[in-house]
mmCIF file of C-alpha atoms and ligand atoms in Angstrom:
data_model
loop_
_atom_site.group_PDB
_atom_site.id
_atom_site.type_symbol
_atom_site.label_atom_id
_atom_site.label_comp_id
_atom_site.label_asym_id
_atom_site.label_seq_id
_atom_site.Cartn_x
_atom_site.Cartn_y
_atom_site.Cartn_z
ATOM 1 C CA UNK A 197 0.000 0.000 0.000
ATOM 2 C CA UNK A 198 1.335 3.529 -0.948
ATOM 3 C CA UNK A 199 2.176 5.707 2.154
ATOM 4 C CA UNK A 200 0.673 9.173 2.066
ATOM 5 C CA UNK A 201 1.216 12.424 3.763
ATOM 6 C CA UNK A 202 -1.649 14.440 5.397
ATOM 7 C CA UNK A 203 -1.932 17.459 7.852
ATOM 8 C CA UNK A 204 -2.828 16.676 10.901
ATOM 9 C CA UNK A 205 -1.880 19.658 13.167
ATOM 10 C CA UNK A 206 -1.585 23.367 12.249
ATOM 11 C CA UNK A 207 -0.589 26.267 14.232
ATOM 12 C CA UNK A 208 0.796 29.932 13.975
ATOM 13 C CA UNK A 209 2.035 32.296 16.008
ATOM 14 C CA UNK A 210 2.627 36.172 15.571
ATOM 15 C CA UNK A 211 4.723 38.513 17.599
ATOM 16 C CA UNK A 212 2.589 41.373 19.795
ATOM 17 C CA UNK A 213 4.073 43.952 18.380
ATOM 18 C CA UNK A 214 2.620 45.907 15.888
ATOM 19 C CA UNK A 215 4.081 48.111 13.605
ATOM 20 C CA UNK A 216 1.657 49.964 11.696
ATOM 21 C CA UNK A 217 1.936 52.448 8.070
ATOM 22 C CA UNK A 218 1.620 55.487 10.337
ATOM 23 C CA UNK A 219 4.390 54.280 12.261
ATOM 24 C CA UNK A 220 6.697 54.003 9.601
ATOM 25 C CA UNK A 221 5.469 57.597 8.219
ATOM 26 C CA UNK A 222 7.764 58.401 11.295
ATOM 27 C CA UNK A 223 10.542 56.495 10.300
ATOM 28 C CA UNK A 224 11.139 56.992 6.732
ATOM 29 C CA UNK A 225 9.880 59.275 3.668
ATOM 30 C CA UNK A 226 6.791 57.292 3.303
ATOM 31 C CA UNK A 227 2.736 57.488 3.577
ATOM 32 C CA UNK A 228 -0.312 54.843 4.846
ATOM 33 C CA UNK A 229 -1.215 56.208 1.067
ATOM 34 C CA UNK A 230 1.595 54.937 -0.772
ATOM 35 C CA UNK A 231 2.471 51.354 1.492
ATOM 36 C CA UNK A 232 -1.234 50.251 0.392
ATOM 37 C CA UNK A 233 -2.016 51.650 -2.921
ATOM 38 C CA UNK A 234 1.186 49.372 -4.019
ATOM 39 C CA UNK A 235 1.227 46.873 -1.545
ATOM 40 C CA UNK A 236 -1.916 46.321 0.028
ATOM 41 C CA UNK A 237 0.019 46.479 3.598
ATOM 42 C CA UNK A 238 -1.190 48.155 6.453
ATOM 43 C CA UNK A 239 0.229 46.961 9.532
ATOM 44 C CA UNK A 240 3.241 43.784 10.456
ATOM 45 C CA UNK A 241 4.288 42.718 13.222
ATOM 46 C CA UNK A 242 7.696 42.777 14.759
ATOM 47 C CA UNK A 243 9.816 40.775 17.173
ATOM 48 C CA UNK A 244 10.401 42.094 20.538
ATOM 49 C CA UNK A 245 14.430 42.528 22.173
ATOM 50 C CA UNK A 246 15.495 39.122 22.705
ATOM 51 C CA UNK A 247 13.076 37.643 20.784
ATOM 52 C CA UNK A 248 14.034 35.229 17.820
ATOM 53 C CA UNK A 249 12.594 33.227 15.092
ATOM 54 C CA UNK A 250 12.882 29.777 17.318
ATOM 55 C CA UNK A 251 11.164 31.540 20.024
ATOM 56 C CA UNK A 252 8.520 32.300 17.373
ATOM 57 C CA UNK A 253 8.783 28.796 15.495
ATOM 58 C CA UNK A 254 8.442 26.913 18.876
ATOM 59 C CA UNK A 255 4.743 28.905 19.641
ATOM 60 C CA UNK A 256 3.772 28.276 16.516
ATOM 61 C CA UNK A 257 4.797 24.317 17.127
ATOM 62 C CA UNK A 258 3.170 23.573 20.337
ATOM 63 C CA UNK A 259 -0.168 25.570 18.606
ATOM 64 C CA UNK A 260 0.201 22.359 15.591
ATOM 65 C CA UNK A 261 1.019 19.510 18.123
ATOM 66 C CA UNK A 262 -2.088 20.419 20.199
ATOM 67 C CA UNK A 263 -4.295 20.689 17.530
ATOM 68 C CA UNK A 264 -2.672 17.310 15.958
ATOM 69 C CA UNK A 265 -3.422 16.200 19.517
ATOM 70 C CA UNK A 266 -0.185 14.596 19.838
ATOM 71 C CA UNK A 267 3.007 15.082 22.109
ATOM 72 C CA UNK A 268 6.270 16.567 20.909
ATOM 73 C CA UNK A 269 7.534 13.250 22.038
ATOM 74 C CA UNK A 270 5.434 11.411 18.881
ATOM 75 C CA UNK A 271 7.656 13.443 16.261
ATOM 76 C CA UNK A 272 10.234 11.693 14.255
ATOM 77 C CA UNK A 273 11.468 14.189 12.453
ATOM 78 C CA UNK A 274 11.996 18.664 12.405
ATOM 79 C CA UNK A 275 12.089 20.608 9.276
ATOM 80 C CA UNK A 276 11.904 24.869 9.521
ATOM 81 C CA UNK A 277 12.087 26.569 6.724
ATOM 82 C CA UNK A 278 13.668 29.788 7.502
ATOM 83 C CA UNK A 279 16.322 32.229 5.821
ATOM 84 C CA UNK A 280 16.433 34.344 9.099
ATOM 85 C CA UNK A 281 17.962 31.414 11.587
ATOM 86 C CA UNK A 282 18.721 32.804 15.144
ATOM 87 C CA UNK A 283 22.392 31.904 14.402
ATOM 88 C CA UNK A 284 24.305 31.122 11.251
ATOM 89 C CA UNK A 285 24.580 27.529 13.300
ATOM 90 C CA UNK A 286 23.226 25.908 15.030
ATOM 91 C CA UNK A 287 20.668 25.331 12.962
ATOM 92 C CA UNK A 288 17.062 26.771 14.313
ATOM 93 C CA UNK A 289 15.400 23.387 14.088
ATOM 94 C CA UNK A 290 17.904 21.847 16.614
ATOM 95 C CA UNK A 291 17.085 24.989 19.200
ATOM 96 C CA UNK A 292 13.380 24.461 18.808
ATOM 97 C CA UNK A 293 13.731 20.537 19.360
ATOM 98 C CA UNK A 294 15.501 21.142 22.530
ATOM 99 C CA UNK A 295 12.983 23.247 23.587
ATOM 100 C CA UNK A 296 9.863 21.355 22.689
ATOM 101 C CA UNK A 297 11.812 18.249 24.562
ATOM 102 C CA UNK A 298 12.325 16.431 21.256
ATOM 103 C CA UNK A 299 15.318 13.936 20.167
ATOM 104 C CA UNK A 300 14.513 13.224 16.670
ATOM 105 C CA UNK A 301 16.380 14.900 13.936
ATOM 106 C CA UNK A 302 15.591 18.581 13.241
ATOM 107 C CA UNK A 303 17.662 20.501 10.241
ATOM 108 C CA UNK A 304 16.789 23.977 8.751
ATOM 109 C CA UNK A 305 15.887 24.451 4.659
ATOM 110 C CA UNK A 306 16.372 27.886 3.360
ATOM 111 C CA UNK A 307 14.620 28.565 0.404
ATOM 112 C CA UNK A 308 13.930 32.376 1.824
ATOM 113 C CA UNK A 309 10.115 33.114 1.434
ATOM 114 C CA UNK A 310 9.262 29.688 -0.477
ATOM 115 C CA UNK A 311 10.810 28.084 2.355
ATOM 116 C CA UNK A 312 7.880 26.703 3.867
ATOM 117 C CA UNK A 313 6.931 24.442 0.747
ATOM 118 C CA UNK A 314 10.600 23.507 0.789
ATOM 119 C CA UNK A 315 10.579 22.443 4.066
ATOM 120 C CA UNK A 316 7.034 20.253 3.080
ATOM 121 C CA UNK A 317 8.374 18.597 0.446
ATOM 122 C CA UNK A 318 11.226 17.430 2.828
ATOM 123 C CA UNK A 319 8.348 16.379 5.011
ATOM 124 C CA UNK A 320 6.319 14.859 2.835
ATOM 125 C CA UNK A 321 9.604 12.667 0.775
ATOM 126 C CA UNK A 322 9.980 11.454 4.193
ATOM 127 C CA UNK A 323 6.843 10.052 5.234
ATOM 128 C CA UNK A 324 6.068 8.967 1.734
ATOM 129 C CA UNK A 325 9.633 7.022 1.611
ATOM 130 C CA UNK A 326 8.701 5.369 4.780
ATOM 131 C CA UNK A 327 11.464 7.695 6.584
ATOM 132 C CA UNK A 328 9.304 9.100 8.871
ATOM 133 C CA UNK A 329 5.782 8.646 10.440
ATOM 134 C CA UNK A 330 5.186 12.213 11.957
ATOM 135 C CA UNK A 331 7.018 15.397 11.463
ATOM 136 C CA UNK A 332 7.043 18.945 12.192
ATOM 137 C CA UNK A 333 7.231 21.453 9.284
ATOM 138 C CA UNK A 334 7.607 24.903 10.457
ATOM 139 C CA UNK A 335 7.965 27.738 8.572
ATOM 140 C CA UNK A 336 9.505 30.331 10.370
ATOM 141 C CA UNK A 337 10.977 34.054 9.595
ATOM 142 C CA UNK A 338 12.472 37.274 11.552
ATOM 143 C CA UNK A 339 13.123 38.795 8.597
ATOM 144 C CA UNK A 340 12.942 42.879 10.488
ATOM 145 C CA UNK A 341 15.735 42.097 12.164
ATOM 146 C CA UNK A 342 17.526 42.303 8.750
ATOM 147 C CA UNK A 343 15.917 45.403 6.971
ATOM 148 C CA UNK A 344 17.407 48.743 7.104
ATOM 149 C CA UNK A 345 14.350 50.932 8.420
ATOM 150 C CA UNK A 346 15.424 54.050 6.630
ATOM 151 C CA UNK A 347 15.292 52.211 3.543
ATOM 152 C CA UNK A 348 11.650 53.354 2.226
ATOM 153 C CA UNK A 349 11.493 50.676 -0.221
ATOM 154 C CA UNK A 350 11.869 47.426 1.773
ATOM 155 C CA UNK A 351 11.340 47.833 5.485
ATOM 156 C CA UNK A 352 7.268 48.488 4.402
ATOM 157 C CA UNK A 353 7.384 45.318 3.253
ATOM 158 C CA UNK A 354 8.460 42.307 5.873
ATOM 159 C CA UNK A 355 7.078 41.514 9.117
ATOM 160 C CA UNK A 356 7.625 38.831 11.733
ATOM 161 C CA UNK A 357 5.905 35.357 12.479
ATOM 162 C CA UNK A 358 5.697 31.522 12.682
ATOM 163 C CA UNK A 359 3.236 28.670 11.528
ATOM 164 C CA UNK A 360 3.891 25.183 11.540
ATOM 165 C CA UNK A 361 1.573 21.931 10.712
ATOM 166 C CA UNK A 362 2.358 18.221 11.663
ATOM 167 C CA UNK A 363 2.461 15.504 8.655
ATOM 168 C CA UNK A 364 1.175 11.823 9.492
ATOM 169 C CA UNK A 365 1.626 9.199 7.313
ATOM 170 C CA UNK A 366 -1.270 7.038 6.364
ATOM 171 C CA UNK A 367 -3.176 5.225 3.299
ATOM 172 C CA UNK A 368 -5.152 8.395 2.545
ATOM 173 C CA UNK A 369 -4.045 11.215 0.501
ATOM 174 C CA UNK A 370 -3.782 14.591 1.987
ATOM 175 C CA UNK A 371 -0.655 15.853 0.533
ATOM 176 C CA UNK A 372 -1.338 14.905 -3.433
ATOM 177 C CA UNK A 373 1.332 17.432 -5.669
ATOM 178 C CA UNK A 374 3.861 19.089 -4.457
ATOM 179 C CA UNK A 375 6.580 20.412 -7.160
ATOM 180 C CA UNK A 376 9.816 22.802 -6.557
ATOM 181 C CA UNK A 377 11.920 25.057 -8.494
ATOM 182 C CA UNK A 378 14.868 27.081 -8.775
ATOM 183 C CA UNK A 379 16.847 29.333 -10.569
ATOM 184 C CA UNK A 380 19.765 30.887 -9.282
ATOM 185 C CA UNK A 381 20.537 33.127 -12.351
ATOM 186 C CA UNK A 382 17.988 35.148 -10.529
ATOM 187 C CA UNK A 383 20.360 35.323 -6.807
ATOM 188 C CA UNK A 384 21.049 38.922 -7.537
ATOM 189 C CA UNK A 385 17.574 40.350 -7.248
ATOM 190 C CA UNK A 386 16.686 39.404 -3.691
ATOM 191 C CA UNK A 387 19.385 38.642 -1.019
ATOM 192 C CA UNK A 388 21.089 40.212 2.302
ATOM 193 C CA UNK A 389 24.900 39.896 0.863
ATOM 194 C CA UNK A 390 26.887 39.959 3.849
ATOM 195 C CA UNK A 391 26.891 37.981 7.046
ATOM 196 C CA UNK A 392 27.805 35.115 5.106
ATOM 197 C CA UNK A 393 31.660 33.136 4.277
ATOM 198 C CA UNK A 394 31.640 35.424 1.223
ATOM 199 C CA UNK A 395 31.348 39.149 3.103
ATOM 200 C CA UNK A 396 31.365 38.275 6.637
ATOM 201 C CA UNK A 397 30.052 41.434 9.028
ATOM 202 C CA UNK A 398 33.405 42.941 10.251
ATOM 203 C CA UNK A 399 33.101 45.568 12.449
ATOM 204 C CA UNK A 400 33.539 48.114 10.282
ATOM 205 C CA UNK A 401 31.355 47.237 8.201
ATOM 206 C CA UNK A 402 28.707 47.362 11.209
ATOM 207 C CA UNK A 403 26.494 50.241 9.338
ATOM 208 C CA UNK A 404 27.034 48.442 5.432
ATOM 209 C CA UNK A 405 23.771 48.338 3.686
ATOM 210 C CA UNK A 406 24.920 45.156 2.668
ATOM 211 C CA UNK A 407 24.282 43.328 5.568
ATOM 212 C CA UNK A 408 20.284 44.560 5.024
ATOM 213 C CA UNK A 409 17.577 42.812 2.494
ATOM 214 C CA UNK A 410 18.213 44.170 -0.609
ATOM 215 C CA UNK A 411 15.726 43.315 -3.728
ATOM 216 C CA UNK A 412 14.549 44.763 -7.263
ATOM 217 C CA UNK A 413 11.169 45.248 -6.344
ATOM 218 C CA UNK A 414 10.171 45.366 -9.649
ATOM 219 C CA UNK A 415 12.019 42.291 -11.112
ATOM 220 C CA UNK A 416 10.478 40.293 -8.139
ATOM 221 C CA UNK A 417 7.280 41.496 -8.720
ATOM 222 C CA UNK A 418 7.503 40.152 -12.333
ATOM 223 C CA UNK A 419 8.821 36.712 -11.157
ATOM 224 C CA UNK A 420 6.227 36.154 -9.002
ATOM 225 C CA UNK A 421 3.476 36.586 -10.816
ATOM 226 C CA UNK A 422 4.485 34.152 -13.365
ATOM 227 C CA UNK A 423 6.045 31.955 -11.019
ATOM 228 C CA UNK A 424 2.408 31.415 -8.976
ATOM 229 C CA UNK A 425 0.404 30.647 -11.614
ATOM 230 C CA UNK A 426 3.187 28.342 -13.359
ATOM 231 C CA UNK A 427 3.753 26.575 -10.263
ATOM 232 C CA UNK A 428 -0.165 26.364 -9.113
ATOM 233 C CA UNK A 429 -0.775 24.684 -12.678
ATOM 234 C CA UNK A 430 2.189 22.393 -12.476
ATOM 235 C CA UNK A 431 1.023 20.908 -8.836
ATOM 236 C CA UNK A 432 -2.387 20.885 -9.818
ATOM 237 C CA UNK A 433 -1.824 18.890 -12.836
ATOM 238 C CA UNK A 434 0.834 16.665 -10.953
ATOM 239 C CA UNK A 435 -2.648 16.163 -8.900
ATOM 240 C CA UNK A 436 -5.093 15.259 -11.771
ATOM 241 C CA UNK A 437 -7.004 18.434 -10.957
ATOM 242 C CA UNK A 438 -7.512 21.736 -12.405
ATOM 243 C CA UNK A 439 -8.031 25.389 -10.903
ATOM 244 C CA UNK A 440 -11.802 24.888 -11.468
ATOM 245 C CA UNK A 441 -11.385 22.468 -8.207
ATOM 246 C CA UNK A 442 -10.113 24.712 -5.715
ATOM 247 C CA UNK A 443 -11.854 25.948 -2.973
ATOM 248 C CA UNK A 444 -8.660 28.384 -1.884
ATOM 249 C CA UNK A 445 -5.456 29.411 -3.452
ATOM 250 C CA UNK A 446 -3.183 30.170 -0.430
ATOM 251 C CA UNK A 447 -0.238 32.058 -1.804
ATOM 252 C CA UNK A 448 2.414 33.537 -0.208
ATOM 253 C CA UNK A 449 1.515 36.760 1.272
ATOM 254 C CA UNK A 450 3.604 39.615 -0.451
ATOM 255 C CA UNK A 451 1.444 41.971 -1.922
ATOM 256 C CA UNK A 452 -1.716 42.145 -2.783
ATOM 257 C CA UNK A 453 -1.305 43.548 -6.496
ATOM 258 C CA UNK A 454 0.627 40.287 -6.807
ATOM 259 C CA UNK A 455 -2.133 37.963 -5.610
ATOM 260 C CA UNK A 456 -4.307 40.287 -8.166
ATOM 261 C CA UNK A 457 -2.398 40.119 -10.959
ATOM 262 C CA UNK A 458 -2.101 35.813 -10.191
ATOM 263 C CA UNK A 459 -6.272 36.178 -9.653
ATOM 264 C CA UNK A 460 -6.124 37.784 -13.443
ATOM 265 C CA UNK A 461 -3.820 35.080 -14.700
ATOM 266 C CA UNK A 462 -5.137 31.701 -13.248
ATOM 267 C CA UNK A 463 -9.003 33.103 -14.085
ATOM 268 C CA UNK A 464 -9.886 31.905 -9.779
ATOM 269 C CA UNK A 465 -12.380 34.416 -8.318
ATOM 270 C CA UNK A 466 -10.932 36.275 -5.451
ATOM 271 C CA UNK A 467 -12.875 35.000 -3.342
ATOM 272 C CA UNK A 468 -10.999 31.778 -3.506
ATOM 273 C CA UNK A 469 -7.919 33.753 -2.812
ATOM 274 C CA UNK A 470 -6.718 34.044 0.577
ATOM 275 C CA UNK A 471 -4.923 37.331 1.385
ATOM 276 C CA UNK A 472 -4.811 38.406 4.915
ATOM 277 C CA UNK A 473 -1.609 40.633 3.828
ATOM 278 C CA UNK A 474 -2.607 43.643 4.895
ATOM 279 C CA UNK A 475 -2.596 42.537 8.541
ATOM 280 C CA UNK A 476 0.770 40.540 8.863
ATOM 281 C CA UNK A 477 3.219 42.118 5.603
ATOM 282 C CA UNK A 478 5.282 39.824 4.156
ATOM 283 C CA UNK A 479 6.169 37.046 7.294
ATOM 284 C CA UNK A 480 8.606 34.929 4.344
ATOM 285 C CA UNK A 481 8.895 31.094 5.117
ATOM 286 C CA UNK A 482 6.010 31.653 7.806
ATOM 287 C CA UNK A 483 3.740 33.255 5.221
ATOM 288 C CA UNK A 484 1.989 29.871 3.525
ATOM 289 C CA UNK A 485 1.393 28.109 7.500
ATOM 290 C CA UNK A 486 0.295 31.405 9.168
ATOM 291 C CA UNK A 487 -2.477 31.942 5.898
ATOM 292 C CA UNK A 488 -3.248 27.933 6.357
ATOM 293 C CA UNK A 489 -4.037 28.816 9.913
ATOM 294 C CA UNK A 490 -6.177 31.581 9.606
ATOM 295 C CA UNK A 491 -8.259 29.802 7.359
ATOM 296 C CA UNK A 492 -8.831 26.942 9.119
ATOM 297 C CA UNK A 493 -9.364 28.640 12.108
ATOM 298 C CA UNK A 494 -11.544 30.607 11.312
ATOM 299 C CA UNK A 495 -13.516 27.751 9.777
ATOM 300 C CA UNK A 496 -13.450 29.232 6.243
ATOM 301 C CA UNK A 497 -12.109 24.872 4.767
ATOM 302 C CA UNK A 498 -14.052 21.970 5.634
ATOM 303 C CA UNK A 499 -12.938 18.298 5.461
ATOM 304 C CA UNK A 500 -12.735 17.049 1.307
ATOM 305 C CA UNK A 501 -11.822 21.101 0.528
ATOM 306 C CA UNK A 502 -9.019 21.050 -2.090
ATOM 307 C CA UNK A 503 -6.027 23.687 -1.507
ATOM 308 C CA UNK A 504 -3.048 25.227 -2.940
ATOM 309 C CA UNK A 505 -0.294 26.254 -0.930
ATOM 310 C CA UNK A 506 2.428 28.258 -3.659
ATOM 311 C CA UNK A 507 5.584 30.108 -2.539
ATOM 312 C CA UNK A 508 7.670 32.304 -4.161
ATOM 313 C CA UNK A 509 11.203 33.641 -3.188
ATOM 314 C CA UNK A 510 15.103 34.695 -3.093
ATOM 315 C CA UNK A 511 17.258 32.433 -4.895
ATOM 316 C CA UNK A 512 15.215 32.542 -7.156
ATOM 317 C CA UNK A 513 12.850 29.983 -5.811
ATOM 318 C CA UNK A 514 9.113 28.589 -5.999
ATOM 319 C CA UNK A 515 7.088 25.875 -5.306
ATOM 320 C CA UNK A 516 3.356 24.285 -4.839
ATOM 321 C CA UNK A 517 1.469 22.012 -2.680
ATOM 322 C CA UNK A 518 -2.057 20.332 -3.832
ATOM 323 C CA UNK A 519 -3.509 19.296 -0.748
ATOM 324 C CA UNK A 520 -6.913 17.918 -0.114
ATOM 325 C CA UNK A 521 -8.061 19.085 3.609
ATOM 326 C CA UNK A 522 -9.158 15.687 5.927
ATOM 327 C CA UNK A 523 -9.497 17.832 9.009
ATOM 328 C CA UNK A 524 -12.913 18.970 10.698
ATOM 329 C CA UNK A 525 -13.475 22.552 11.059
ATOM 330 C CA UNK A 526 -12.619 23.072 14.532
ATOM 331 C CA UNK A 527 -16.252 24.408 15.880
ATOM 332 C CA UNK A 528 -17.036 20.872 14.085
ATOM 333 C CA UNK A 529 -14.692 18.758 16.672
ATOM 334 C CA UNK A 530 -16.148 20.437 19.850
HETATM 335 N N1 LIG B 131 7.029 55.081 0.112
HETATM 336 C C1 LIG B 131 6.945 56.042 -0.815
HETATM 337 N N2 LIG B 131 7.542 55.951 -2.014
HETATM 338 C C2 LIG B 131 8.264 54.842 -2.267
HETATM 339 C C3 LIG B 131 8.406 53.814 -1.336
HETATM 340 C C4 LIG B 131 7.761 53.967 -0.087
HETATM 341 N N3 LIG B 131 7.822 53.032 0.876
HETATM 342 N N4 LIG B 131 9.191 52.851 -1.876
HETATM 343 C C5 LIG B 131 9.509 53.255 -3.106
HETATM 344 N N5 LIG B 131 8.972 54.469 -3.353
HETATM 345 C C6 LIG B 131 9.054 55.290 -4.562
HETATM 346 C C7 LIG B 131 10.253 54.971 -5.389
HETATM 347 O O1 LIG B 131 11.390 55.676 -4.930
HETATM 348 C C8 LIG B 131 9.802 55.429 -6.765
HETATM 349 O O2 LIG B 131 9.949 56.823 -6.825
HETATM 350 P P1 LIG B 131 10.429 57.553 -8.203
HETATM 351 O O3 LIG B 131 9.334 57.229 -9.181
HETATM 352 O O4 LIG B 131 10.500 58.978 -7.803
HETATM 353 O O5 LIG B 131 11.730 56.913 -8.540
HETATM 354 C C9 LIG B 131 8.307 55.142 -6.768
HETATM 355 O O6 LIG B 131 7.931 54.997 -5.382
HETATM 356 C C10 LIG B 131 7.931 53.899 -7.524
HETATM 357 O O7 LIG B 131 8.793 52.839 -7.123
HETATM 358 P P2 LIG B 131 8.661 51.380 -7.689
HETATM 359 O O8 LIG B 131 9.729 50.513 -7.090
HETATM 360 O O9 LIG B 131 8.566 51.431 -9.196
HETATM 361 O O10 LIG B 131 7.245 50.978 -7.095
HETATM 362 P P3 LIG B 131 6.373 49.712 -7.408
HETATM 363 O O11 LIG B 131 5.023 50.141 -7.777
HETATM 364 O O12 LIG B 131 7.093 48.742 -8.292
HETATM 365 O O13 LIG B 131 6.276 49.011 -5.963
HETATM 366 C C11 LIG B 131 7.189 47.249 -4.632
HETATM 367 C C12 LIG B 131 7.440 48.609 -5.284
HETATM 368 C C13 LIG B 131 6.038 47.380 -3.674
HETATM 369 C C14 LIG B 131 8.459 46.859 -3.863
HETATM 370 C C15 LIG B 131 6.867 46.217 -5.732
HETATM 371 O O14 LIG B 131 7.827 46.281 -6.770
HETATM 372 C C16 LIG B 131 6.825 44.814 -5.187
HETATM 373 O O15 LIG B 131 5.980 44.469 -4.420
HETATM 374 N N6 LIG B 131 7.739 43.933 -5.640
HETATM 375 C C17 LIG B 131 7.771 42.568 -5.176
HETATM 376 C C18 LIG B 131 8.420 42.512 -3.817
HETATM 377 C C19 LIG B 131 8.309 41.166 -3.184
HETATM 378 O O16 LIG B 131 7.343 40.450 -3.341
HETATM 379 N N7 LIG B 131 9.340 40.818 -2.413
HETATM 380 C C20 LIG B 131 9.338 39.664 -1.619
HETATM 381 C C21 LIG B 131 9.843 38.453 -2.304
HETATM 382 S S1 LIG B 131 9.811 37.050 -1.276
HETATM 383 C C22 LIG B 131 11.320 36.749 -0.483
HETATM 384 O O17 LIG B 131 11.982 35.763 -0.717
HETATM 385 C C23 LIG B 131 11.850 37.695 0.547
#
């Protein structure tokens, strides 16, 4: 019998503070105006001092594992997608297994903001290869903490968070498609260049804007809105379905004149496009799980629903998840 993948846990966590449009009108030549006419943005939040993306990551964990109704004890294996680890190593999967109490393998994936469908597809070969019988995929990003905030046109963009879900391998499909890509002609357009064996941060070059996210807004916005729809078809036809069977499109949360443009292109109502964008900016890797868990709950997918979860990203990267939903809406378990 074939071994499947399905969600059986999801969970997300946000940090309490809130930094909102008219906040940044204080930091940097800017307006509420211009932040969401382009971007659809209107407030993010933001990690607090001596707060980091495995303190965020392990929240966002327990959240899944309780609603999996499991122990942290039951998981064989730890996969975070993050390009914002708390350290360059350890990796942020082995902080968060210590914490949680966990001795199974944990390793980080960084495929920046598609890093969450990444870290599925590690997930999901796992279980399906008969690696694995649970694991923990978080997707997980403190991506302020590398943004210059006087520079107007990316530190209106990213905000903090965490979501995670918990795979379980059984005979029933839940995970159905899931297809990656790459293509690192495109490395130049998105990246923070130093920090790293090839400009490490001396202290001289403490105040460098290359130690900050730097991107081509506009070459990124063009990538992503063919990458989405290519990689939504490619999954969904990997699946034996079409975009006539979805009951949501979850894409990564960037900006919402991307998800309209991808609306335009795919021909899906919006409606059947989740965007909750303008409340948490662009949270990277933690984007896809902290959309998944909004929706579910707030008891907008029911059991049989059919999902896409599509990323987009630095390297260049993308990627796409079919899933088909098995859980109960949560009023629907009490
Ligand atoms: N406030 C006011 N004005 C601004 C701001 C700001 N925050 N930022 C830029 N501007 C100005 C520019 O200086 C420019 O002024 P000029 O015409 O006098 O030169 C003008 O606004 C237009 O700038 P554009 O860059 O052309 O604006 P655009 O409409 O393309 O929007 C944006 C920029 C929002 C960045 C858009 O290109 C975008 O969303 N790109 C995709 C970004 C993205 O998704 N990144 C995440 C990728 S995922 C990952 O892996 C991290």
């Amino acid at each position: 019998m074939t071994t499947h993948a399905r969600i059986i846990g999801v969970g997300s966590y946000l940090p309490e503070r809130i930094l909102t449009n008219t906040d940044l009108e204080a930091m940097v030549d800017t307006s509420d105006e211009w932040i969401v006419t382009r971007t659809g943005i209107r407030e993010r939040r933001v990690v607090a001092e001596g707060e980091a993306t495995s303190h965020l990551s392990v929240r966002a964990a327990e959240r899944a594992l309780a609603d999996a109704g499991i122990a942290a004890s039951e998981i064989d294996l730890v996969v975070l997608g993050t390009s914002s680890p708390d350290m360059i190593f350890p990796a942020t999967a082995c902080l968060v297994q210590e914490k949680l109490g966990m001795t199974c393998p944990a390793y980080d994936v960084n495929a920046a903001c598609s890093g969450f469908v990444f870290a599925l597809h590690a997930g999901v070969a796992a279980i399906e290869s008969g690696r694995a019988t649970r694991v923990l995929v978080i997707g997980a990003d403190a991506l302020t903490r590398h943004i210059d905030f006087t520079d107007r046109a990316t530190c209106v963009l990213f905000g903090d968070g965490a979501g995670a879900v918990v795979l379980e391998a059984g005979g029933e499909p839940g995970v159905l498609g899931i297809v990656l890509g790459s293509d690192g002609s495109g490395a130049g357009l998105l990246r923070i260049p130093a920090g790293g064996s090839a400009r490490p941060v001396v202290p001289e070059g403490v105040g460098d804007a290359s130690r900050y996210v730097q991107m081509n807004g506009n070459e990124v916005f063009r990538f992503a809105v063919k990458a989405i729809p290519a990689a939504t078809l490619e999954a969904l036809a990997a699946s034996g379905h079409t975009v006539d069977d979805l009951a949501w499109l979850v894409p990564h949360q960037a900006n919402q004149r991307i998800l309209n443009t991808v609306e335009q292109r795919l021909g899906i109502p919006s409606e059947r496009v989740f965007s909750h964008v303008a409340t948490t900016g662009n949270t990277s890797a933690a984007s896809i799980p902290l959309a998944l868990d909004d929706l579910y709950t707030s008891g907008r997918i029911a059991s049989g629903d059919l999902i896409a979860l599509v990323g987009f990203g630095a390297g260049l990267t993308w990627g796409a998840a079919v899933v088909r939903w098995t859980k109960p809406r949560p009023t629907e378990e009490n």
